Coordinates of C-alpha atoms and ligand atoms in Angstrom, one line a residue:
X1 CA -16.3 36.5 -14.0
X2 CA -13.2 34.5 -14.6
X3 CA -13.1 31.7 -12.0
X4 CA -10.0 30.7 -9.8
X5 CA -10.5 27.0 -10.2
X6 CA -13.3 25.1 -13.0
X7 CA -13.7 21.4 -11.2
X8 CA -15.2 19.6 -14.3
X9 CA -17.1 16.3 -12.6
X10 CA -19.0 15.7 -9.0
X11 CA -17.4 12.3 -8.3
X12 CA -15.6 11.3 -5.3
X13 CA -12.7 13.2 -7.2
X14 CA -14.5 16.5 -8.2
X15 CA -15.9 16.7 -4.6
X16 CA -12.5 15.8 -2.9
X17 CA -10.7 18.7 -4.8
X18 CA -13.1 21.1 -4.2
X19 CA -13.2 20.1 -0.5
X20 CA -9.0 20.3 -0.4
X21 CA -9.2 23.6 -2.2
X22 CA -11.4 25.0 0.2
X23 CA -9.7 23.9 3.2
X24 CA -6.5 26.0 1.5
X25 CA -8.4 28.9 1.6
X26 CA -9.3 28.9 -2.6
X27 CA -12.0 30.7 -3.3
X28 CA -14.2 31.3 -6.4
X29 CA -14.3 27.5 -7.3
X30 CA -17.2 26.1 -9.6
X31 CA -17.8 22.4 -10.5
X32 CA -19.4 21.5 -13.7
X33 CA -21.1 18.6 -13.8
X34 CA -23.2 17.2 -17.3
X35 CA -25.5 15.0 -15.0
X36 CA -28.7 16.7 -13.0
X37 CA -27.0 15.0 -9.5
X38 CA -23.7 14.8 -8.3
X39 CA -21.9 11.4 -7.5
X40 CA -20.4 10.0 -10.6
X41 CA -19.7 6.5 -10.8
X42 CA -22.1 6.0 -7.7
X43 CA -24.8 8.0 -9.2
X44 CA -24.5 6.0 -13.0
X45 CA -24.0 2.4 -12.0
X46 CA -27.4 2.1 -10.3
X47 CA -27.7 -1.7 -11.7
X48 CA -28.8 -4.4 -9.4
X49 CA -26.2 -5.9 -7.0
X50 CA -23.6 -2.9 -7.6
X51 CA -21.0 -2.6 -4.7
X52 CA -17.5 -1.7 -4.3
X53 CA -14.9 -4.3 -4.3
X54 CA -12.3 -2.6 -1.5
X55 CA -13.9 -2.6 1.9
X56 CA -16.0 0.9 2.3
X57 CA -13.7 1.6 5.2
X58 CA -10.8 2.0 3.0
X59 CA -13.2 3.0 0.2
X60 CA -13.9 6.5 1.1
X61 CA -12.5 10.1 1.9
X62 CA -9.8 9.6 4.7
X63 CA -11.1 13.0 6.1
X64 CA -14.9 11.9 6.2
X65 CA -14.9 8.3 7.6
X66 CA -18.4 7.0 7.9
X67 CA -19.6 4.9 10.9
X68 CA -23.1 3.9 9.6
X69 CA -21.8 1.6 6.9
X70 CA -24.3 -1.1 6.8
X71 CA -21.9 -3.7 4.7
X72 CA -18.2 -4.2 5.0
X73 CA -18.4 -4.0 1.3
X74 CA -21.3 -1.2 0.6
X75 CA -23.9 -1.4 -2.4
X76 CA -24.2 1.6 -5.0
X77 CA -27.2 3.3 -2.9
X78 CA -25.2 3.6 0.0
X79 CA -21.9 4.9 -1.3
X80 CA -24.1 7.6 -3.3
X81 CA -25.6 8.8 -0.3
X82 CA -22.5 9.0 1.5
X83 CA -21.3 11.3 -1.3
X84 CA -24.6 13.2 -0.9
X85 CA -23.8 13.8 2.7
X86 CA -20.4 15.1 2.2
X87 CA -21.1 17.8 -0.2
X88 CA -23.4 19.5 2.3
X89 CA -21.1 19.2 5.1
X90 CA -18.7 21.2 3.0
X91 CA -20.8 23.6 1.6
X92 CA -20.2 21.9 -2.0
X93 CA -24.0 21.6 -3.4
X94 CA -24.3 25.8 -4.3
X95 CA -20.3 25.2 -6.3
X96 CA -21.9 22.3 -8.8
X97 CA -23.3 23.8 -12.1
X98 CA -25.6 20.9 -12.6
X99 CA -26.4 19.5 -16.5
X100 CA -23.2 21.6 -17.4
X101 CA -22.0 19.5 -20.1
X102 CA -18.4 20.2 -20.9
X103 CA -17.6 20.2 -24.6
X104 CA -14.5 22.0 -24.7
X105 CA -11.9 22.9 -22.7
X106 CA -8.9 25.3 -24.6
X107 CA -6.1 27.1 -23.3
X108 CA -5.8 30.9 -24.3
X109 CA -2.3 31.8 -24.4
X110 CA -2.9 35.5 -25.0
X111 CA -5.5 36.1 -22.3
X112 CA -3.5 32.8 -20.1
X113 CA -7.0 31.7 -19.3
X114 CA -8.8 28.4 -19.9
X115 CA -12.1 28.8 -21.8
X116 CA -14.4 25.9 -20.5
X117 CA -17.3 25.5 -23.1
X118 CA -20.2 23.8 -21.7
X119 CA -24.0 23.3 -23.0
X120 CA -25.3 26.1 -21.2
X121 CA -22.6 28.8 -21.7
X122 CA -19.0 29.7 -21.6
X123 CA -16.9 30.1 -18.5
X124 CA -13.1 31.2 -18.3
X125 CA -10.6 29.8 -15.4
X126 CA -7.0 30.6 -14.5
X127 CA -6.9 26.4 -13.5
X128 CA -8.7 23.6 -14.6
X129 CA -9.4 20.3 -12.6
X130 CA -10.6 17.3 -14.8
X131 CA -12.2 15.1 -12.3
X132 CA -14.5 13.6 -15.3
X133 CA -13.3 9.9 -14.1
X134 CA -11.4 7.1 -15.7
X135 CA -14.4 5.0 -16.1
X136 CA -17.3 7.2 -16.6
X137 CA -17.8 6.5 -20.8
X138 CA -19.9 3.8 -21.0
X139 CA -18.5 1.5 -24.0
X140 CA -21.2 -0.5 -25.8
X141 CA -19.8 -2.7 -28.1
X142 CA -19.3 -1.9 -31.9
X143 CA -21.2 -5.6 -33.0
X144 CA -22.5 -5.5 -36.5
X145 CA -26.5 -5.2 -36.1
X146 CA -26.4 -3.8 -32.5
X147 CA -28.9 -0.8 -33.3
X148 CA -31.2 -3.5 -34.7
X149 CA -32.4 -4.8 -31.6
X150 CA -36.1 -4.8 -31.1
X151 CA -36.0 -4.9 -27.2
X152 CA -34.6 -2.4 -24.8
X153 CA -30.8 -2.5 -24.9
X154 CA -28.7 -0.9 -21.9
X155 CA -25.7 -0.7 -20.5
X156 CA -25.5 -1.7 -16.9
X157 CA -23.7 2.2 -16.4
X158 CA -27.5 3.3 -17.8
X159 CA -29.5 1.0 -16.3
X160 CA -33.2 1.4 -17.1
X161 CA -34.9 0.4 -14.0
X162 CA -38.2 1.3 -16.1
X163 CA -37.5 -2.2 -18.0
X164 CA -38.8 -4.9 -16.9
X165 CA -37.1 -8.2 -16.7
X166 CA -39.6 -10.6 -15.1
X167 CA -40.3 -13.3 -17.2
X168 CA -38.7 -12.1 -20.1
X169 CA -35.3 -13.7 -22.0
X170 CA -32.7 -12.1 -21.1
X171 CA -29.0 -11.6 -22.6
X172 CA -25.8 -10.1 -20.6
X173 CA -23.0 -9.5 -22.9
X174 CA -19.6 -9.5 -21.0
X175 CA -18.5 -11.3 -17.8
X176 CA -16.2 -8.5 -15.9
X177 CA -17.2 -6.8 -13.0
X178 CA -20.7 -5.3 -13.5
X179 CA -21.7 -8.7 -14.8
X180 CA -20.6 -10.9 -12.1
X181 CA -22.5 -8.2 -9.8
X182 CA -25.6 -7.8 -11.7
X183 CA -26.1 -11.4 -12.9
X184 CA -27.2 -13.3 -10.0
X185 CA -30.0 -10.8 -9.3
X186 CA -31.0 -10.8 -12.7
X187 CA -31.0 -14.5 -13.0
X188 CA -33.9 -15.2 -10.6
X189 CA -36.4 -12.9 -11.9
X190 CA -35.7 -13.7 -15.5
X191 CA -37.3 -16.8 -17.7
X192 CA -34.1 -17.3 -19.4
X193 CA -30.6 -16.0 -19.3
X194 CA -27.9 -15.8 -22.1
X195 CA -24.5 -14.9 -20.3
X196 CA -22.0 -14.2 -23.4
X197 CA -18.3 -14.5 -22.3
X198 CA -15.5 -13.9 -24.0
X199 CA -12.6 -14.7 -21.3
X200 CA -13.5 -16.1 -18.2
X201 CA -12.5 -13.5 -14.9
X202 CA -10.6 -15.0 -11.6
X203 CA -13.4 -14.9 -8.9
X204 CA -12.5 -15.1 -5.5
X205 CA -15.0 -15.4 -2.5
X206 CA -16.4 -12.4 -1.4
X207 CA -15.7 -11.7 2.3
X208 CA -18.0 -8.7 2.7
X209 CA -21.0 -8.8 5.4
X210 CA -23.4 -6.6 7.0
X211 CA -21.5 -4.6 9.8
X212 CA -23.2 -5.4 13.6
X213 CA -25.0 -2.3 15.0
X214 CA -22.7 -2.5 18.1
X215 CA -19.2 -2.1 15.7
X216 CA -21.2 1.0 14.2
X217 CA -22.0 2.4 17.8
X218 CA -18.2 1.6 18.3
X219 CA -16.9 3.7 15.6
X220 CA -19.1 6.8 16.0
X221 CA -17.9 7.0 19.7
X222 CA -14.4 5.7 19.2
X223 CA -13.4 7.3 15.7
X224 CA -9.5 6.1 16.4
X225 CA -11.1 2.6 16.1
X226 CA -12.4 2.8 12.8
X227 CA -9.3 4.6 11.8
X228 CA -7.1 1.7 12.9
X229 CA -9.7 -0.5 11.0
X230 CA -8.9 1.6 7.8
X231 CA -5.1 1.5 8.4
X232 CA -5.1 -2.4 8.9
X233 CA -7.2 -3.0 5.6
X234 CA -4.8 -0.6 4.0
X235 CA -1.8 -2.6 5.1
X236 CA -3.3 -5.8 4.2
X237 CA -4.0 -4.5 0.7
X238 CA -0.2 -2.9 -0.2
X239 CA 0.9 -6.4 1.0
X240 CA -0.4 -7.8 -2.2
X241 CA 1.6 -5.6 -4.5
X242 CA 4.4 -8.5 -3.5
X243 CA 2.2 -10.8 -6.1
X244 CA 0.8 -8.1 -8.3
X245 CA 4.2 -6.1 -8.7
X246 CA 7.3 -7.7 -7.3
X247 CA 6.7 -10.9 -8.5
X248 CA 3.6 -12.3 -10.3
X249 CA 4.2 -15.8 -9.6
X250 CA 3.2 -15.7 -5.8
X251 CA -0.2 -15.3 -7.7
X252 CA -0.3 -19.3 -7.2
X253 CA -1.9 -19.3 -3.8
X254 CA -4.6 -16.6 -4.8
X255 CA -5.2 -18.9 -8.2
X256 CA -5.6 -21.8 -5.9
X257 CA -8.0 -20.4 -3.7
X258 CA -10.4 -19.1 -6.8
X259 CA -9.6 -22.6 -8.4
X260 CA -11.3 -24.3 -5.4
X261 CA -14.2 -21.7 -5.1
X262 CA -14.8 -22.5 -8.5
X263 CA -14.9 -26.4 -7.9
X264 CA -17.1 -25.9 -4.7
X265 CA -19.6 -24.0 -6.7
X266 CA -20.2 -25.2 -10.2
X267 CA -20.4 -29.5 -10.3
X268 CA -20.6 -29.5 -14.0
X269 CA -17.5 -30.6 -15.6
X270 CA -18.0 -28.8 -18.8
X271 CA -18.9 -25.3 -17.1
X272 CA -16.1 -25.3 -14.7
X273 CA -13.6 -26.0 -17.5
X274 CA -15.2 -22.6 -19.8
X275 CA -15.2 -20.9 -16.6
X276 CA -11.6 -21.7 -15.6
X277 CA -9.4 -18.7 -16.7
X278 CA -5.8 -19.8 -18.4
X279 CA -4.1 -16.3 -17.6
X280 CA -2.5 -15.2 -14.6
X281 CA -4.6 -14.2 -11.7
X282 CA -4.7 -10.4 -11.3
X283 CA -3.7 -9.6 -15.0
X284 CA -7.3 -8.8 -15.6
X285 CA -9.3 -7.2 -12.7
X286 CA -9.3 -9.7 -10.0
X287 CA -13.7 -10.5 -9.1
X288 CA -15.3 -11.2 -5.8
X289 CA -18.7 -12.9 -5.8
X290 CA -20.1 -16.1 -3.8
X291 CA -23.5 -15.9 -6.0
X292 CA -22.0 -15.6 -9.4
X293 CA -21.4 -19.2 -9.9
X294 CA -24.3 -20.7 -8.7
X295 CA -26.2 -18.1 -10.8
X296 CA -24.5 -19.8 -13.7
X297 CA -25.5 -22.8 -12.3
X298 CA -29.4 -22.5 -12.5
X299 CA -31.4 -24.2 -14.9
X300 CA -32.5 -20.9 -16.7
X301 CA -29.3 -19.9 -17.1
X302 CA -26.7 -20.4 -20.2
X303 CA -23.1 -19.6 -20.7
X304 CA -22.2 -19.0 -24.1
X305 CA -18.6 -19.1 -24.8
X306 CA -19.0 -19.3 -28.9
X307 CA -18.0 -16.0 -30.1
X308 CA -20.7 -13.3 -30.9
X309 CA -21.4 -13.0 -34.9
X310 CA -24.2 -9.8 -34.6
X311 CA -27.2 -9.0 -33.4
X312 CA -30.6 -8.9 -34.7
X313 CA -33.9 -7.8 -34.1
X314 CA -34.6 -11.0 -32.2
X315 CA -31.5 -11.5 -30.4
X316 CA -27.9 -12.4 -30.3
X317 CA -26.4 -14.7 -33.0
X318 CA -23.0 -16.7 -32.2
X319 CA -20.5 -17.7 -35.0
X320 CA -21.7 -21.4 -34.9
X321 CA -24.9 -19.7 -36.5
X322 CA -27.2 -20.1 -33.5
X323 CA -29.6 -16.9 -32.9
X324 CA -30.1 -16.7 -28.8
X325 CA -33.4 -15.1 -29.2
X326 CA -33.8 -12.6 -26.2
X327 CA -36.6 -9.6 -25.3
X328 CA -33.8 -7.4 -23.5
X329 CA -30.1 -7.2 -24.0
X330 CA -27.8 -6.2 -21.1
X331 CA -24.1 -4.6 -22.3
X332 CA -22.0 -5.2 -19.3
X333 CA -19.0 -4.0 -21.3
X334 CA -17.4 -1.5 -19.4
X335 CA -15.9 1.9 -20.3
X336 CA -13.6 3.9 -22.7
X337 CA -10.6 4.0 -20.9
X338 CA -7.5 4.5 -22.4
X339 CA -9.7 6.3 -24.9
X340 CA -11.8 8.3 -22.9
X341 CA -13.3 10.6 -25.0
X342 CA -12.6 14.0 -22.6
X343 CA -9.2 13.7 -24.0
X344 CA -10.4 15.0 -27.6
X345 CA -12.0 17.7 -26.0
X346 CA -9.1 19.5 -23.9
X347 CA -7.0 21.7 -26.3
X348 CA -3.5 23.0 -25.1
X349 CA -0.9 25.8 -25.8
X350 CA -0.1 24.3 -29.3
X351 CA -3.3 23.7 -30.4
X352 CA -3.2 20.1 -29.7
X353 CA -5.7 17.8 -27.7
X354 CA -4.7 15.6 -24.7
X355 CA -5.5 12.8 -26.7
X356 CA -3.0 13.8 -29.6
X357 CA -0.3 14.8 -27.4
X358 CA -0.8 11.3 -25.6
X359 CA -0.5 9.4 -28.8
X360 CA 1.9 7.0 -27.9
X361 CA 3.1 7.6 -24.7
X362 CA 0.9 9.5 -22.7
X363 CA 3.2 11.5 -21.5
X364 CA 2.7 12.9 -17.8
X365 CA 3.4 14.1 -14.9
X366 CA 2.7 12.8 -11.9
X367 CA -0.4 11.0 -13.3
X368 CA -1.6 14.8 -13.0
X369 CA -0.1 17.1 -15.2
X370 CA 1.0 17.3 -18.6
X371 CA 3.6 19.6 -20.7
X372 CA 1.6 22.2 -22.9
X373 CA -1.0 22.3 -20.9
X374 CA -0.5 24.5 -18.5
X375 CA -2.4 24.9 -15.0
X376 CA -4.3 21.7 -15.9
X377 CA -4.6 18.9 -13.4
X378 CA -6.4 15.6 -14.0
X379 CA -7.4 13.5 -11.4
X380 CA -7.5 9.6 -12.0
X381 CA -5.2 10.4 -14.8
X382 CA -2.9 8.2 -16.6
X383 CA -1.3 5.1 -14.5
X384 CA -3.2 6.3 -11.1
X385 CA -5.9 3.4 -11.1
X386 CA -4.8 0.7 -9.4
X387 CA -5.8 -3.4 -9.0
X388 CA -5.3 -3.7 -5.5
X389 CA -6.6 -0.9 -3.3
X390 CA -8.7 1.8 -3.1
X391 CA -8.8 5.0 -6.0
X392 CA -9.6 7.3 -2.9
X393 CA -6.1 6.7 -1.7
X394 CA -4.8 7.8 -4.8
X395 CA -7.1 10.8 -5.7
X396 CA -6.2 12.1 -2.3
X397 CA -2.4 11.4 -3.1
X398 CA -3.0 13.7 -6.5
X399 CA -4.6 16.4 -4.9
X400 CA -1.8 16.4 -2.4
X401 CA 0.2 17.8 -5.6
X402 CA -2.6 19.6 -7.1
X403 CA -3.5 21.7 -4.5
X404 CA 0.0 22.8 -3.7
X405 CA 0.5 23.4 -7.5
X406 CA -3.1 25.5 -8.2
X407 CA -1.7 27.7 -5.3
X408 CA 1.7 28.5 -6.8
X409 CA -0.2 29.5 -10.4
X410 CA -3.1 31.5 -8.3
X411 CA -0.8 33.3 -6.0
X412 CA 2.2 34.3 -8.7
X413 CA -0.5 34.6 -11.6
X414 CA 1.6 32.2 -13.1
X415 CA 1.3 29.4 -16.0
X416 CA 2.5 26.1 -14.3
X417 CA 3.4 23.2 -16.2
X418 CA 5.5 20.1 -16.0
X419 CA 9.2 20.3 -18.0
X420 CA 9.5 17.8 -20.9
X421 CA 12.2 16.0 -19.1
X422 CA 10.5 15.7 -15.7
X423 CA 7.5 14.1 -17.7
X424 CA 9.7 12.1 -19.6
X425 CA 11.0 10.9 -16.7
X426 CA 8.1 10.1 -15.0
X427 CA 6.5 8.0 -17.8
X428 CA 9.4 6.1 -18.9
X429 CA 10.3 5.0 -15.4
X430 CA 7.1 3.7 -14.8
X431 CA 6.7 2.3 -18.3
X432 CA 10.0 0.1 -17.6
X433 CA 8.2 -1.2 -14.4
X434 CA 5.3 -2.6 -16.2
X435 CA 6.4 -5.3 -18.1
X436 CA 7.6 -7.2 -15.3
X437 CA 3.9 -7.2 -13.0
X438 CA 1.1 -9.6 -13.7
X439 CA -0.2 -6.8 -15.9
X440 CA 2.5 -7.9 -18.4
X441 CA 2.0 -11.5 -18.0
X442 CA 0.2 -11.7 -21.8
X443 CA -3.5 -10.9 -21.3
X444 CA -5.7 -8.9 -22.9
X445 CA -7.4 -6.3 -20.8
X446 CA -9.1 -2.5 -20.3
X447 CA -5.6 -1.4 -18.6
X448 CA -4.0 -1.4 -22.3
X449 CA -4.1 1.1 -25.1
X450 CA -4.4 0.3 -28.5
X451 CA -0.7 -0.3 -28.9
X452 CA -0.6 -2.8 -25.9
X453 CA 0.9 -0.5 -23.4
X454 CA -0.5 -0.1 -20.0
X455 CA -1.6 3.5 -19.0
X456 CA -3.9 2.5 -16.2
X457 CA -2.5 0.8 -13.7
X458 CA 0.1 2.3 -10.9
X459 CA 2.9 -0.3 -10.6
X460 CA 3.9 0.0 -7.2
X461 CA 2.9 0.3 -3.4
X462 CA 0.4 3.5 -3.4
X463 CA 2.6 4.9 -0.4
X464 CA 5.1 5.5 -2.8
X465 CA 2.8 7.4 -5.2
X466 CA 1.8 9.0 -2.0
X467 CA 5.4 10.1 -1.0
X468 CA 6.0 11.3 -4.5
X469 CA 3.3 13.4 -4.5
X470 CA 3.7 15.1 -1.3
X471 CA 5.3 18.2 -2.9
X472 CA 5.2 20.5 -5.6
X473 CA 8.6 20.2 -6.8
X474 CA 9.6 23.6 -8.6
X475 CA 12.5 22.3 -10.1
X476 CA 10.2 20.0 -12.1
X477 CA 7.9 22.7 -13.6
X478 CA 8.3 25.5 -15.4
X479 CA 6.4 28.6 -13.8
X480 CA 6.3 31.5 -15.8
X481 CA 4.0 34.8 -16.2
Ligands
FAD501 C1 -19.0 -0.2 -11.0 C2 -17.8 0.0 -10.4 C3 -17.2 -0.2 -9.0 C4 -16.1 0.5 -8.6 N1 -15.8 0.0 -7.6 C5 -14.8 0.6 -7.0 C6 -13.7 0.2 -5.7 O1 -14.4 -0.9 -5.5 N2 -12.8 0.6 -5.4 C7 -12.3 1.4 -6.3 O2 -11.2 2.0 -6.1 N3 -12.7 2.0 -7.5 C8 -13.7 1.7 -7.9 N4 -14.3 1.9 -9.4 C9 -13.8 2.9 -9.9 C10 -14.0 4.3 -9.5 O3 -14.7 4.7 -10.6 C11 -13.6 5.5 -8.8 O4 -13.5 4.8 -7.4 C12 -14.1 6.7 -8.4 O5 -15.5 6.5 -8.2 C13 -13.4 7.7 -9.8 O6 -14.1 8.8 -9.2 P1 -14.2 10.2 -10.4 O7 -14.3 11.1 -9.5 O8 -12.5 10.1 -10.5 O9 -14.8 9.7 -11.3 P2 -16.3 9.6 -11.4 O10 -17.0 9.0 -10.4 O11 -16.5 9.0 -12.4 O12 -17.0 10.9 -11.8 C14 -17.0 11.5 -12.8 C15 -18.0 12.6 -12.8 O13 -17.7 13.4 -13.9 C16 -18.9 13.9 -14.8 N5 -18.5 14.2 -16.2 C17 -17.5 13.3 -17.2 N6 -17.7 14.1 -18.4 C18 -18.0 15.1 -18.2 C19 -18.4 16.3 -19.2 N7 -17.7 16.6 -20.4 N8 -19.0 17.5 -18.4 C20 -19.4 17.5 -17.5 N9 -19.4 16.7 -16.4 C21 -18.5 15.3 -16.8 C22 -19.7 12.4 -14.7 O14 -20.9 12.7 -15.2 C23 -19.2 12.0 -13.4 O15 -20.4 12.9 -12.6 C24 -15.2 1.2 -9.4 C25 -16.0 1.8 -10.7 C26 -17.3 1.1 -11.2 C27 -17.5 2.0 -12.5

């Protein structure tokens, strides 16, 4: 049977796509998921301390508010549970084909169909939604000798709860978002912890707190109140664009708050100096934590800022010749972002893969479609990620456009793809904006591709993206049979 829509991935994006398609009466949908459960990011990142850094009232579907959040910035188990609750309410579970790892997605120009090769068989679909996530492929660093490490080695996104940390010597490589969340949890239980830092992060005080029972009851009985809280949170975050995008020098105020936070929490002047970033706040992801610095100040924790030379069976050797012995190695080293492996698995009309088509400029239309890849829609696509607000807002915006385009393709039994000109205009307009933003102030970050080009971040107010994705603009597309 030929599917109307094949959705690949069952995180926020895949589930959101299925819900929106069902609402518009598109049927015959399947969701392919390589894991044995749904949830994406929030299934995979089960490391201690994992939580969102955008308030839960905003970091959730607009159409599925949750009055029961127990914390204003929820922890991973609760966000995963939220997705698990949303799915049955929209009868999604029967649509999901679990343990179907998609290995190839190819357009057959004769049949005008996409073929989807999975580890459990071949499927065909008229349209495809790639909801495989921007932060879904853990990147274990290619440090010489890392495979020779004698003890357990785990990436934060593949946390193994059976690995005992109590009273062990543990090393964490990386000091980004996941590290900052997990180090305070790990530091208290281990005999010794080495934290390997390449570049310090800017860290602001965390404003998250438990939600009072009275507030939960109010949100449950008066949903409008929760809606207003979401709207308030949304606009407060939009104001951050003035610093991130319009005038990065405005970041000095936030930098002062972060420096004061560091000074208050770290007494040792040498440690403080090594934790002080020297790039503009916002250039790399801004982190929130009240317990990271105190964890580093513990007697059993050492911050190592000398570069890593190699990993040996007994531990990590730094370029000064010191071997930092450890029993467990934790890679808090992020994901394949600009070089997401999914790009190599998708082949369009001229036989090129998405990765090949993107080489150089990642030409795309509204972060969602690509010339030469008809009826293929990518959620969390190029330049749709954010430094200041909720990705769910962006996903829902992408869906406004994608669902309309999918309906055109299905109703007219047509191939829909953006024109080269429209994609070129969209991509170059974005790229022209980026150098003047905080992400263009000269730091190395995972937002940049191998050529130093930012193919990750949306450099503007998110309401502008919402506005630009509200319609299917026929003139920007080739619609053919
Ligand atoms: C620790 C962490 C914290 C974060 N916190 C925030 C936050 O506070 N605010 C925010 O806006 N964003 C945050 N993000 C970003 C987050 O990834 C997105 O907000 C959102 O969850 C992405 O949803 P998604 O559905 O696009 O991708 P994912 O949740 O990554 O889901 C992708 C799904 O596709 C599946 N998949 C991938 N490849 C294949 C394949 N070949 N075949 C079959 N299935 C496949 C995966 O198994 C997965 O289930 C965070 C990310 C991480 C890692």
